[in-house]
XYZ file of C-alpha atoms in Angstrom:
579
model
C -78.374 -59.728 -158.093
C -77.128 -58.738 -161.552
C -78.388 -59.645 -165.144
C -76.009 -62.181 -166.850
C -73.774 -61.914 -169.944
C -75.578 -64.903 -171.071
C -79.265 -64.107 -172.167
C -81.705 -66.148 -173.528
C -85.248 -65.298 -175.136
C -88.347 -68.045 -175.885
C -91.169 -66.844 -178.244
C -93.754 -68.918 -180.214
C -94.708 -67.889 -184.021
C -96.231 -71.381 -184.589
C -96.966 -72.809 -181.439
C -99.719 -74.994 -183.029
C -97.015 -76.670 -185.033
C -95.136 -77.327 -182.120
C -92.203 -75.155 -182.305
C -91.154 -72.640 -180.159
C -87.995 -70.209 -180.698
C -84.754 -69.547 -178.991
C -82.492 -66.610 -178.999
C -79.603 -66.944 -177.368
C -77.284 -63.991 -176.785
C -73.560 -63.911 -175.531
C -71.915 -61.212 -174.508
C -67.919 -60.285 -174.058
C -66.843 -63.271 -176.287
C -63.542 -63.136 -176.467
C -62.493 -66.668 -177.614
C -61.876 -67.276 -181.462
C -64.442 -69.891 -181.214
C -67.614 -70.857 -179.017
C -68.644 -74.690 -179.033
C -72.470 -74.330 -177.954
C -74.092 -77.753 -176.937
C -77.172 -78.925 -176.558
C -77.659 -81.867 -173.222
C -78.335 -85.464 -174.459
C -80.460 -86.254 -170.913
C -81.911 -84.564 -168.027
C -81.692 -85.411 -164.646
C -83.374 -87.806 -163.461
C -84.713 -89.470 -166.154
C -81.539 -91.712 -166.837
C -81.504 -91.899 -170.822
C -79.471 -90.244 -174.054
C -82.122 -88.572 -175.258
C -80.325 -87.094 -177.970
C -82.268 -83.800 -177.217
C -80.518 -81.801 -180.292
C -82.382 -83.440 -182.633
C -85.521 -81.788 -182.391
C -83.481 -78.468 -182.824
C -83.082 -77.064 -185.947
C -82.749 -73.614 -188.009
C -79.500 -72.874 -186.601
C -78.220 -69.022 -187.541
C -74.943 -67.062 -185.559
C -74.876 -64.029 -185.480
C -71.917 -61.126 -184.736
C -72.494 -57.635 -183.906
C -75.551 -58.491 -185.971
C -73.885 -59.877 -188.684
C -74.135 -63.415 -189.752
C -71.028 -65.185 -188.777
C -69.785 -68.603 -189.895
C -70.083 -72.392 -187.777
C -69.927 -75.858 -188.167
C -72.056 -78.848 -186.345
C -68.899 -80.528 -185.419
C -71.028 -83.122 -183.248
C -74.887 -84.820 -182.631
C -75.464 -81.906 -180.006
C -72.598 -79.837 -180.843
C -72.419 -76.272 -183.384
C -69.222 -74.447 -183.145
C -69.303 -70.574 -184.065
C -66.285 -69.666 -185.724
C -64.083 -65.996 -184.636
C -67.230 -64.432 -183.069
C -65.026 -61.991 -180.285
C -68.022 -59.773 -180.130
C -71.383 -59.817 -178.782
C -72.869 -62.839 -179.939
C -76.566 -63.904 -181.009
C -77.711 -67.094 -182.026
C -81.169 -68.292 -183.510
C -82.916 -71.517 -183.826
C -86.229 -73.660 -183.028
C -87.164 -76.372 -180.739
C -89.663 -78.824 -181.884
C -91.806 -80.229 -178.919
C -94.660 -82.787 -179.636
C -93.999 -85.844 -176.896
C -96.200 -86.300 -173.959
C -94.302 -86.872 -171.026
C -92.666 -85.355 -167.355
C -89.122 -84.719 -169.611
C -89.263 -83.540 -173.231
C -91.164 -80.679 -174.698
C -94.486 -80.163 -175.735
C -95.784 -77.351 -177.324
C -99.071 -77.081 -178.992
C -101.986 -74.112 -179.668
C -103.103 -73.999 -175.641
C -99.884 -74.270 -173.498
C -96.143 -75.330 -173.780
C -94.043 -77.458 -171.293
C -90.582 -76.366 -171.667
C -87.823 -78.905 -170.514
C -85.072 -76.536 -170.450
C -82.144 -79.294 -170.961
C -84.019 -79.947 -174.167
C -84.224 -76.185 -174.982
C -81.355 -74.650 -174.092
C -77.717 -74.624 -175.274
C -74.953 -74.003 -172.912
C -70.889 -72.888 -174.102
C -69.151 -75.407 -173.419
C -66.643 -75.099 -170.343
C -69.235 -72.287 -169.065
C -71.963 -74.742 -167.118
C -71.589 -72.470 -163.908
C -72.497 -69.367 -165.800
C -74.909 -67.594 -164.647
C -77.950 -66.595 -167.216
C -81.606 -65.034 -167.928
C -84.363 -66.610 -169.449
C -86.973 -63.745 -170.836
C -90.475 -65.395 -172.415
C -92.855 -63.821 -175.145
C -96.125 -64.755 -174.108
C -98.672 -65.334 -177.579
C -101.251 -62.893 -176.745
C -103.901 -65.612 -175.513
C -101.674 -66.922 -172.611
C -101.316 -65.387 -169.468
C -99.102 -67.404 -167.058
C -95.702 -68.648 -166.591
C -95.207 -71.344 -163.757
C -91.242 -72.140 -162.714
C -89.032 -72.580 -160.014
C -86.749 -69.968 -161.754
C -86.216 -66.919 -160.162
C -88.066 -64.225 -160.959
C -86.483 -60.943 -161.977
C -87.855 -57.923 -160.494
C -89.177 -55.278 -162.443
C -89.435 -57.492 -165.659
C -92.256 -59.277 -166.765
C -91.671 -62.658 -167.480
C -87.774 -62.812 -167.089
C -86.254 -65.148 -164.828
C -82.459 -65.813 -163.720
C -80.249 -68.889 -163.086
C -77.379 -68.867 -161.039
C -75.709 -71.719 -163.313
C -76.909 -73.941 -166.332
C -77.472 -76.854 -163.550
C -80.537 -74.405 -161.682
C -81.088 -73.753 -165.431
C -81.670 -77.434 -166.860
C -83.053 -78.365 -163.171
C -86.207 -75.721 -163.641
C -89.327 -76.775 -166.079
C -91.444 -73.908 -166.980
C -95.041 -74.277 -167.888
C -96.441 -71.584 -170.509
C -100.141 -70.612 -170.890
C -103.122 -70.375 -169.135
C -102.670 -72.921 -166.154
C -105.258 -72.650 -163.315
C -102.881 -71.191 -160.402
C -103.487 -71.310 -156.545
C -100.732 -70.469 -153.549
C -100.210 -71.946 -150.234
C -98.070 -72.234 -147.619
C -96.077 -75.007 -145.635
C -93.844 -76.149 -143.462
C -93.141 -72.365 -143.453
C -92.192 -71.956 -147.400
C -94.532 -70.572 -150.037
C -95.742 -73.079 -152.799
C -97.357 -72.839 -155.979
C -99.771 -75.019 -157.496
C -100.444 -74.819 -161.596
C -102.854 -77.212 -162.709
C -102.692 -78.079 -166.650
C -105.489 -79.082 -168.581
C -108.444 -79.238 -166.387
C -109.835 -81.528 -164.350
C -112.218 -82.258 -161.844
C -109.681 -81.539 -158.662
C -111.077 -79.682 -155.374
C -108.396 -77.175 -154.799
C -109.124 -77.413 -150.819
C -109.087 -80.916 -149.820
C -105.928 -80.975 -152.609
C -104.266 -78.229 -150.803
C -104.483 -79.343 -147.177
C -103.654 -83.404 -148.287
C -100.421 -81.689 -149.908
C -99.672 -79.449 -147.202
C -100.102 -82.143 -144.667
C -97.587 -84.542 -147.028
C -94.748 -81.872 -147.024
C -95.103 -81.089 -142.995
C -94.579 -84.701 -142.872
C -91.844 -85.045 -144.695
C -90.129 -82.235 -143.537
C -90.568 -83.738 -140.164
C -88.704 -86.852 -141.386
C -85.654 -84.285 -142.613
C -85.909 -81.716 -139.540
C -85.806 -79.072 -142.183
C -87.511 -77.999 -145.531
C -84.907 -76.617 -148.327
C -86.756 -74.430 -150.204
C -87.463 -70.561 -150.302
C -90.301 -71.834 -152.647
C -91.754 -74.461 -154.593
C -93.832 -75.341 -157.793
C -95.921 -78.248 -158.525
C -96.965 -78.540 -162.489
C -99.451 -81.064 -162.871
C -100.503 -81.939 -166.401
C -104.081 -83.395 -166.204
C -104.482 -85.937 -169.409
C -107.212 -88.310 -170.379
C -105.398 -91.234 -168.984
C -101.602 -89.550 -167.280
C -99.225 -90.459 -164.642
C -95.664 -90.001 -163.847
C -93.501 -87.515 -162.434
C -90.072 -85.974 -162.050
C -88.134 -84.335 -159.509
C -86.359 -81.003 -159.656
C -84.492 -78.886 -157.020
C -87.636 -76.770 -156.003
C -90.053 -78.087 -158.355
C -91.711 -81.326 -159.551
C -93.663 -82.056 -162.843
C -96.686 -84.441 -162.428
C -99.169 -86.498 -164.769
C -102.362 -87.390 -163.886
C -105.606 -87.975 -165.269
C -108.053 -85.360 -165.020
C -111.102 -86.963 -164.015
C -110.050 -89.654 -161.351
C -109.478 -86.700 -158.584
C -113.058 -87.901 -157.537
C -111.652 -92.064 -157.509
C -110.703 -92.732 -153.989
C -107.971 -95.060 -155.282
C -106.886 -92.727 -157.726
C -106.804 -89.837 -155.728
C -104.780 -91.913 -153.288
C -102.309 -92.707 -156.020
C -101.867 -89.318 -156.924
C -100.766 -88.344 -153.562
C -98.666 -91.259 -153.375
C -96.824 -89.562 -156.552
C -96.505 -85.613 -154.928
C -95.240 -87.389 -151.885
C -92.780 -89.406 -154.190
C -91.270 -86.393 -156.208
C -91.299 -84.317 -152.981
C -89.418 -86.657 -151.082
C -86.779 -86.503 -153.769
C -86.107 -82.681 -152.395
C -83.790 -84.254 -150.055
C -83.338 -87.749 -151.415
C -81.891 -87.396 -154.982
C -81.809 -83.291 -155.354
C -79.748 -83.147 -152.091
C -78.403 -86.330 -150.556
C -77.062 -88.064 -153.992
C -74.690 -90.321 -154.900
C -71.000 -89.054 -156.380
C -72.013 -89.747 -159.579
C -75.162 -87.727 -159.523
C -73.726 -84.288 -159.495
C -72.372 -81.753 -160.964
C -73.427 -83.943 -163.872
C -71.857 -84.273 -167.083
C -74.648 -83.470 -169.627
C -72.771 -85.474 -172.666
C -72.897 -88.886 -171.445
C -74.580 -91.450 -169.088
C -73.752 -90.435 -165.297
C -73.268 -94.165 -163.877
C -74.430 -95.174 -160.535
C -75.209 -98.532 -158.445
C -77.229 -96.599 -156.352
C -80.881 -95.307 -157.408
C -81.605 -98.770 -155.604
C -81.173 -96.209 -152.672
C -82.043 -93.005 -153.838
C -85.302 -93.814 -156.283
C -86.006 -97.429 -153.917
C -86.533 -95.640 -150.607
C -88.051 -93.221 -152.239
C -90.486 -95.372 -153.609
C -90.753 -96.907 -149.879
C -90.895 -93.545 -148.512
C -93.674 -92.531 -150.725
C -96.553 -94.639 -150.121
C -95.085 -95.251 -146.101
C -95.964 -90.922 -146.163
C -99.583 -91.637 -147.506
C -100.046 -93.666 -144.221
C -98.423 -91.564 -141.859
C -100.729 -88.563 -142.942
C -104.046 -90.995 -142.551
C -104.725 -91.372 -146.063
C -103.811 -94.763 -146.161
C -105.388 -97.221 -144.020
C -103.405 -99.585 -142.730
C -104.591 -102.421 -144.708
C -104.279 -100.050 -148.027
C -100.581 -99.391 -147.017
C -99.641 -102.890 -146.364
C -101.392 -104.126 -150.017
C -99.318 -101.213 -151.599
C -96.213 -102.332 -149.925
C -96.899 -106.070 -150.981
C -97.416 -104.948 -154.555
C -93.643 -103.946 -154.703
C -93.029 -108.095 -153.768
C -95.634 -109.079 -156.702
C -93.935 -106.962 -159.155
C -90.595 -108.543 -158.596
C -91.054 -111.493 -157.907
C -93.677 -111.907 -161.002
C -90.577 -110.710 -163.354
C -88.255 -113.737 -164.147
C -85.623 -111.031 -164.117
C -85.058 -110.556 -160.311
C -83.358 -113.992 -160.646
C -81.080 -112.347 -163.169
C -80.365 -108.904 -162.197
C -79.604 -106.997 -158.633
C -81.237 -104.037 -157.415
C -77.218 -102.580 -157.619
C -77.200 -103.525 -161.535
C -80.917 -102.307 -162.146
C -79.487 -99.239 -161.185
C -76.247 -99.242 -163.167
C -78.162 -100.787 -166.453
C -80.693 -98.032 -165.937
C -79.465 -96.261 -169.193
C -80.312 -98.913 -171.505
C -82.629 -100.933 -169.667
C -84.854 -99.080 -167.640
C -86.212 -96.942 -170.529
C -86.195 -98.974 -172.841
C -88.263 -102.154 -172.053
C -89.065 -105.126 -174.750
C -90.414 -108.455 -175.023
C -88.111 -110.098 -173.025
C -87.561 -107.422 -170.202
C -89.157 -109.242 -167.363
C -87.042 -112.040 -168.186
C -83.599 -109.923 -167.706
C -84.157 -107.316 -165.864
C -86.224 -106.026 -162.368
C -86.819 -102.180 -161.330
C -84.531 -100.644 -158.908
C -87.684 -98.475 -157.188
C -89.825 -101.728 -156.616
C -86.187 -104.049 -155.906
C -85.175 -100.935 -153.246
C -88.461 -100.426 -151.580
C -87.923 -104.113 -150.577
C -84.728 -103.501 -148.739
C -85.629 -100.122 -147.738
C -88.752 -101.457 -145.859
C -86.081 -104.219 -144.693
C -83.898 -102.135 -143.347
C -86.720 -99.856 -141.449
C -88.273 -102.779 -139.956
C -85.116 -104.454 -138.667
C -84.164 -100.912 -137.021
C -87.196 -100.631 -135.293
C -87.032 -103.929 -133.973
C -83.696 -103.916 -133.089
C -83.798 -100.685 -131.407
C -86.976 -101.212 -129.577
C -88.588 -98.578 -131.299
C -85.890 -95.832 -130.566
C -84.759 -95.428 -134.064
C -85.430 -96.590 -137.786
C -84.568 -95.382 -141.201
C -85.931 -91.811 -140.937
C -82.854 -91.616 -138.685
C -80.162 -92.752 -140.974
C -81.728 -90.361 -143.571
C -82.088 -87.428 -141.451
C -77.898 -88.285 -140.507
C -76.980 -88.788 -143.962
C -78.548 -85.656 -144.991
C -76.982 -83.341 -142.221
C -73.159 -85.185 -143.121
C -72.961 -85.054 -146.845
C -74.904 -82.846 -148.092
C -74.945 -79.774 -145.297
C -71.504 -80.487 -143.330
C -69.285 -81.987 -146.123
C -71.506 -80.751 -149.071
C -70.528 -83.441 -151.419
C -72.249 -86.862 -152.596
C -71.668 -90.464 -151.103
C -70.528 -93.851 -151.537
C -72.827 -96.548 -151.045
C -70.145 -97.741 -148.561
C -70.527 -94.664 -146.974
C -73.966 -94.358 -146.457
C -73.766 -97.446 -145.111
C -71.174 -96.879 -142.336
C -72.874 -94.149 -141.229
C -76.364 -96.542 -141.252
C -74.532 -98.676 -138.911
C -72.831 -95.746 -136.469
C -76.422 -94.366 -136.864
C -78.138 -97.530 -135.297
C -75.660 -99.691 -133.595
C -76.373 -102.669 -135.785
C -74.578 -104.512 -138.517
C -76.317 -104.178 -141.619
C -74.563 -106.148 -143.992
C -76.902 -108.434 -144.920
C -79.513 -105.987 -146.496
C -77.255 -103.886 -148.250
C -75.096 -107.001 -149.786
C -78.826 -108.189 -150.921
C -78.951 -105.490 -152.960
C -75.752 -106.401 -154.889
C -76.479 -110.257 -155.656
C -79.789 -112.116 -156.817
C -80.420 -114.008 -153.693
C -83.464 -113.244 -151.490
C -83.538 -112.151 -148.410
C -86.577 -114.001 -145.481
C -88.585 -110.941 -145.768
C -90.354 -112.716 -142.989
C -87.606 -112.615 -140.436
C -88.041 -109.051 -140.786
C -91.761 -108.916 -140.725
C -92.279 -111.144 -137.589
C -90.211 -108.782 -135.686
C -92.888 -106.044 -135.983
C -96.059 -108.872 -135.505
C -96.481 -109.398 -139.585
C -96.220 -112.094 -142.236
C -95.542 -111.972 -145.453
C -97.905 -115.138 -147.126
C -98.265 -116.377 -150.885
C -101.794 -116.756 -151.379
C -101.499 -118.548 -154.645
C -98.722 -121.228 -152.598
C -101.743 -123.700 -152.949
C -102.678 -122.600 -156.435
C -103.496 -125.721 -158.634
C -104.344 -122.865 -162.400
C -102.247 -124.056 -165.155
C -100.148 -121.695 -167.469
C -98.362 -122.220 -170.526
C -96.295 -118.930 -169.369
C -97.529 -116.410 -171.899
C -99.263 -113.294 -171.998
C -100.921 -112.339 -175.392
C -102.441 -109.292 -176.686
C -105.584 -108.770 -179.274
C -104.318 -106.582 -182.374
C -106.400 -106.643 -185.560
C -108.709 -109.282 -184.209
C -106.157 -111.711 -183.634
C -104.355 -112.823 -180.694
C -100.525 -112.708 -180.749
C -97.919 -113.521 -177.903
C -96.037 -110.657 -176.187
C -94.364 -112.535 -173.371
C -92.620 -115.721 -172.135
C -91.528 -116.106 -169.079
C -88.565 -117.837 -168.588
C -88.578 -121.405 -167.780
C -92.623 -121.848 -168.334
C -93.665 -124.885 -170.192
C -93.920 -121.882 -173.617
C -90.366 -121.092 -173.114
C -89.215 -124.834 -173.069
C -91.602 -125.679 -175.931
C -90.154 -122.725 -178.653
C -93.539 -120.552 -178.300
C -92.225 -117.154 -179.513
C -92.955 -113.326 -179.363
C -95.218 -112.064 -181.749
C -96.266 -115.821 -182.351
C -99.974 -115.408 -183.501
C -101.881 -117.900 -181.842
C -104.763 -119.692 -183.759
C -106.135 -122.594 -182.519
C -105.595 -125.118 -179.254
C -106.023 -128.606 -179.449
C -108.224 -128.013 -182.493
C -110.145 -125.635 -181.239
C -110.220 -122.023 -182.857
C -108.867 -119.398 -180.476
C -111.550 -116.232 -179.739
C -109.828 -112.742 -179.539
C -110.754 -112.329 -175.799
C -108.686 -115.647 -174.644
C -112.297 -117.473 -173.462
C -111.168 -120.727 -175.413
C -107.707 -121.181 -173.851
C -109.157 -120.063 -170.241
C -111.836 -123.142 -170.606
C -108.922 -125.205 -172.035
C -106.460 -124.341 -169.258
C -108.993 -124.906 -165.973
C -110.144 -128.341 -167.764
C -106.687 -129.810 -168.352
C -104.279 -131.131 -165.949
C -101.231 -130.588 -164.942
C -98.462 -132.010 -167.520
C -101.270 -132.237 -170.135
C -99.685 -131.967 -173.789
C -101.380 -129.665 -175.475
C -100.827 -128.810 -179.687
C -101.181 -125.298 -180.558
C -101.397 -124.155 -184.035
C -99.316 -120.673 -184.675
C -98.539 -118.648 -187.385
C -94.867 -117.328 -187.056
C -93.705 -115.164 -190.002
C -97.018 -116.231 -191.906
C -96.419 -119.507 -191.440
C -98.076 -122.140 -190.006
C -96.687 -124.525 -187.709
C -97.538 -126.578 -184.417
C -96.148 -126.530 -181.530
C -96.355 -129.066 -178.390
C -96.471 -128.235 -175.141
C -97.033 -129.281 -171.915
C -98.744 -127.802 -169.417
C -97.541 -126.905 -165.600
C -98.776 -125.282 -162.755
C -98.643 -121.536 -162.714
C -95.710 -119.822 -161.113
C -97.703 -116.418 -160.362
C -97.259 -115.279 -157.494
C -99.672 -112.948 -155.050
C -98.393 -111.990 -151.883
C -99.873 -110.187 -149.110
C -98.827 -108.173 -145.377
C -101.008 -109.389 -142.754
C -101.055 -109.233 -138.908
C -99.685 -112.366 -137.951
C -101.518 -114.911 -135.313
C -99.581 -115.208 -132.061
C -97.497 -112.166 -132.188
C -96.568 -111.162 -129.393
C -96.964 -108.088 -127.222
C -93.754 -106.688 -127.634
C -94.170 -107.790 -131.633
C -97.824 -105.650 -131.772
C -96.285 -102.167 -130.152
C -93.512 -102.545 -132.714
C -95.742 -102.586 -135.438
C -98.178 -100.095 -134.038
C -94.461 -97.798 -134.566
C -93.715 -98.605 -137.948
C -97.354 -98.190 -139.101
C -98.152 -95.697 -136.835
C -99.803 -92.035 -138.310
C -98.946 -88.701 -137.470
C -100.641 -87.338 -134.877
């Protein structure tokens, strides 16, 4: 392995200001311009970012000379005649908590490199070096980069896409290494917390053997899990041999918390295969200027989201029970969003660039997620293979195929049509139904599937006789104001609005905590009229409506009464642990 001609260098003069610098230098230039651009996303976190504007100090330089360019675009600086070695300067601001931008501050940085780095355009499959200046108090670097021998802290891509695809964590991270499923991993924990690197290590290591099981192989030659611990944190994102996880740093000893954390590394692991390797057409080589479009993260973030809390169970984390109330909350959050009468689990997916990201007040009227929407039909179409098959296949199958066809025989991404095909050559069943339910808004009889395997799926507020005026409202200032209608609720057809401040009910002064209109609301009857005073822009007004039975929903998995034998031993398979 050789150094590139493409070099770049990160140090830190004022990390506690949240900068960090770049130098970026090019050798053998032999064009009489370079276009150097900055990505506007990052994979896997489907939204224009518009990373370049937290970069700024821009200098070129030739030979050492300063040389003359242009910002000719958002994300885009053109250097003008440079036909020499070429160096360029500038800084990065990073100050935004989260699993995709930068943050850099006095104890650590987080460097997302497609927010860091620029790339010449026409020159994404070059290959390049990444050195880092440590500050004198930190000590560690954490990435999936390669490291390059002999040099301390230097690293090499084989292209910008291993480049952009590999987060590196900068400072004094508590670092532990274990092995499994026969590959080395890393473990950098960020910011503390009150983890027990042990039982952590063996729950992970039994979470990848499983899912490498599912696969029949593991990817990697090695693998790095940065986890930064927070106050209150979550999230995650996947990368080719790497993941970045939140957390919060004290709920390691919270059974349920714990629980939900593993739930997340077996999420972002799964997507090793599902996602990094197994993808859709559209999702790779990607084009780092524009949204990469795609009706199907239904499939590849939905079953993953299946997948995830499904691995929890089969490792014995889960109890049954606890697996079958986290699979039910996937129903609950759809079906308690007006929106999955609006949009499919095909057009969460292609909206995902301006809807996913970017929720507001009327969100759960228009729109559903494709991860809860796809764990649905991915538990749908497990269920019904299992059943069908007697227990002799089910989806790990069609996974396992669709992973050995496209992305190790025919290295190349899918079409849903595709995957599907091979789903049904795969199984021996027609599966049209499932995946054309992911392309309209009509509901499949999620019980027809759960009977098969001896379960039913049951409303438990079907009987419900609470009212609801179809709101939710938030204190702010010591008042209450509305931050939701839902869609055809008794509020909706009355004219209540967002950001309505609500003041009094029936003549009675609202308290900030909501105890009035809870008396109000389990006194009254269904199709009362009630008046409630607002103040809407600062003024007052009041508004008339009537009340009507709540439409919340709460379902839950249970064993079913009279299932038969045959109905039992198929659900002992699906739920069954590894053993």
């Amino acid at each position: 392995m050789s150094t590139s001609a493409i070099d770049f260098r990160i140090y830190f003069q004022e990390p506690q200001a949240h900068y960090a610098e770049i130098e970026m230098n090019i050798e053998q230039v032999e064009q009489d311009y370079v276009d150097l651009k900055m990505p506007v996303w990052t994979p896997g976190s489907y939204l224009i970012r518009e990373f370049a504007r937290h970069l700024e100090g821009f200098e070129a330089f030739a030979d050492e000379q300063p040389v003359a360019f242009t910002k000719i675009a958002k994300n885009t600086w053109r250097v003008e005649n440079p036909k020499r070695k070429l160096k360029i300067r500038y800084r990065v601001y990073g100050f935004e908590i989260s699993v995709r931008t930068n943050f850099i501050d006095a104890d650590h940085a987080f460097i997302s490199p497609a927010g860091t780095f620029l790339y010449p355009d026409g020159l994404l499959h070059h290959a390049c070096t990444v050195r880092i200046d440590l500050p004198e108090s930190w000590q560690q670097v954490s990435t999936g980069l390669r490291k390059l021998p002999m040099e301390a802290n230097s690293y090499f891509a084989d292209n910008f896409d291993i480049l952009f695809d590999s987060p590196i964590e900068i400072g004094n991270q508590d670092i532990w290494h274990f092995e499994a499923a026969g590959v080395p991993h890393e473990f950098a924990m960020v910011g503390g917390g009150n983890y027990n690197k042990r039982q952590l290590t063996e729950d992970i290591q039994n979470i990848i053997e499983t899912e490498t099981l599912i696969w029949g192989e593991n990817p990697n030659s090695r693998y790095v899990f940065i986890t930064h611990n927070y106050q209150n944190g979550g999230g995650g994102l996947e990368h080719l041999n790497s993941t970045v996880l939140g957390a919060s740093r004290n709920a390691y000893h919270i059974d349920s918390s714990y629980k939900n954390f593993l739930s997340l590394v077996a999420h972002e692991y799964f997507h090793l295969w599902n996602v990094k390797r197994l993808r859709p057409i559209a999702l790779g080589p990607f084009d780092y200027e524009q949204e990469n479009y795609t009706e199907g993260l239904w499939i590849m973030e939905g079953f993953t989201a299946y997948y995830d809390n499904l691995v929890v169970r089969r490792c014995g984390f889960f109890s049954a029970k606890e697996y079958l109330n986290a699979l039910a909350n996937e129903f609950n959050l759809v079906y308690n969003r007006a929106g999955h009468r609006i949009q499919s689990a095909a057009q969460a997916s292609l909206d995902t660039w301006i809807k996913q990201y970017r929720p507001d007040e009327n969100s759960i009227n228009s729109s559903i997620s494709y991860y809860n929407k796809g764990a649905m039909l991915a538990a749908a179409l497990d269920i019904y293979i299992i059943a069908q098959t007697a227990g002799k296949k089910r989806l790990d199958d069609v996974m396992r195929a669709a992973y050995q066809l496209f992305y190790k025989k025919e290295q190349r991404g899918f079409e849903e049509y595709e995957f599907q095909q091979l789903a049904e050559a795969v199984t021996g069943l027609d599966l049209t139904d499932i995946f054309d339910a992911a392309h309209d808004n009509r509901e499949l009889d999620y019980n027809r599937f759960f009977n098969a395997v001896g379960y039913e799926m049951i409303d438990l507020n079907r009987d419900s006789q609470d009212l609801s005026l179809g709101i939710r409202y938030q204190q702010q200032d010591g008042r209450l104001f509305i931050k939701n209608v839902e869609r055809g609720s008794a509020a909706w057809d009355a004219g209540l609005n967002v950001n309505d401040e609500l003041i009094a009910i029936n003549g009675i002064r609202l308290d900030t905590e909501g105890k009035e209109m809870e008396f109000l609301l389990g006194q009254a009857h269904e199709h009362d009229i009630i008046d409630l005073l607002v103040a809407r822009d600062g003024r007052i007004r009041t508004i008339h409506s009537p009340l009507r039975r709540s439409s919340r929903q709460l379902w839950s998995i249970q064993p079913r009464q009279n299932a038969s034998e045959q109905e039992t031993a198929l659900g002992k398979i699906w739920l069954s642990i590894n053993t």
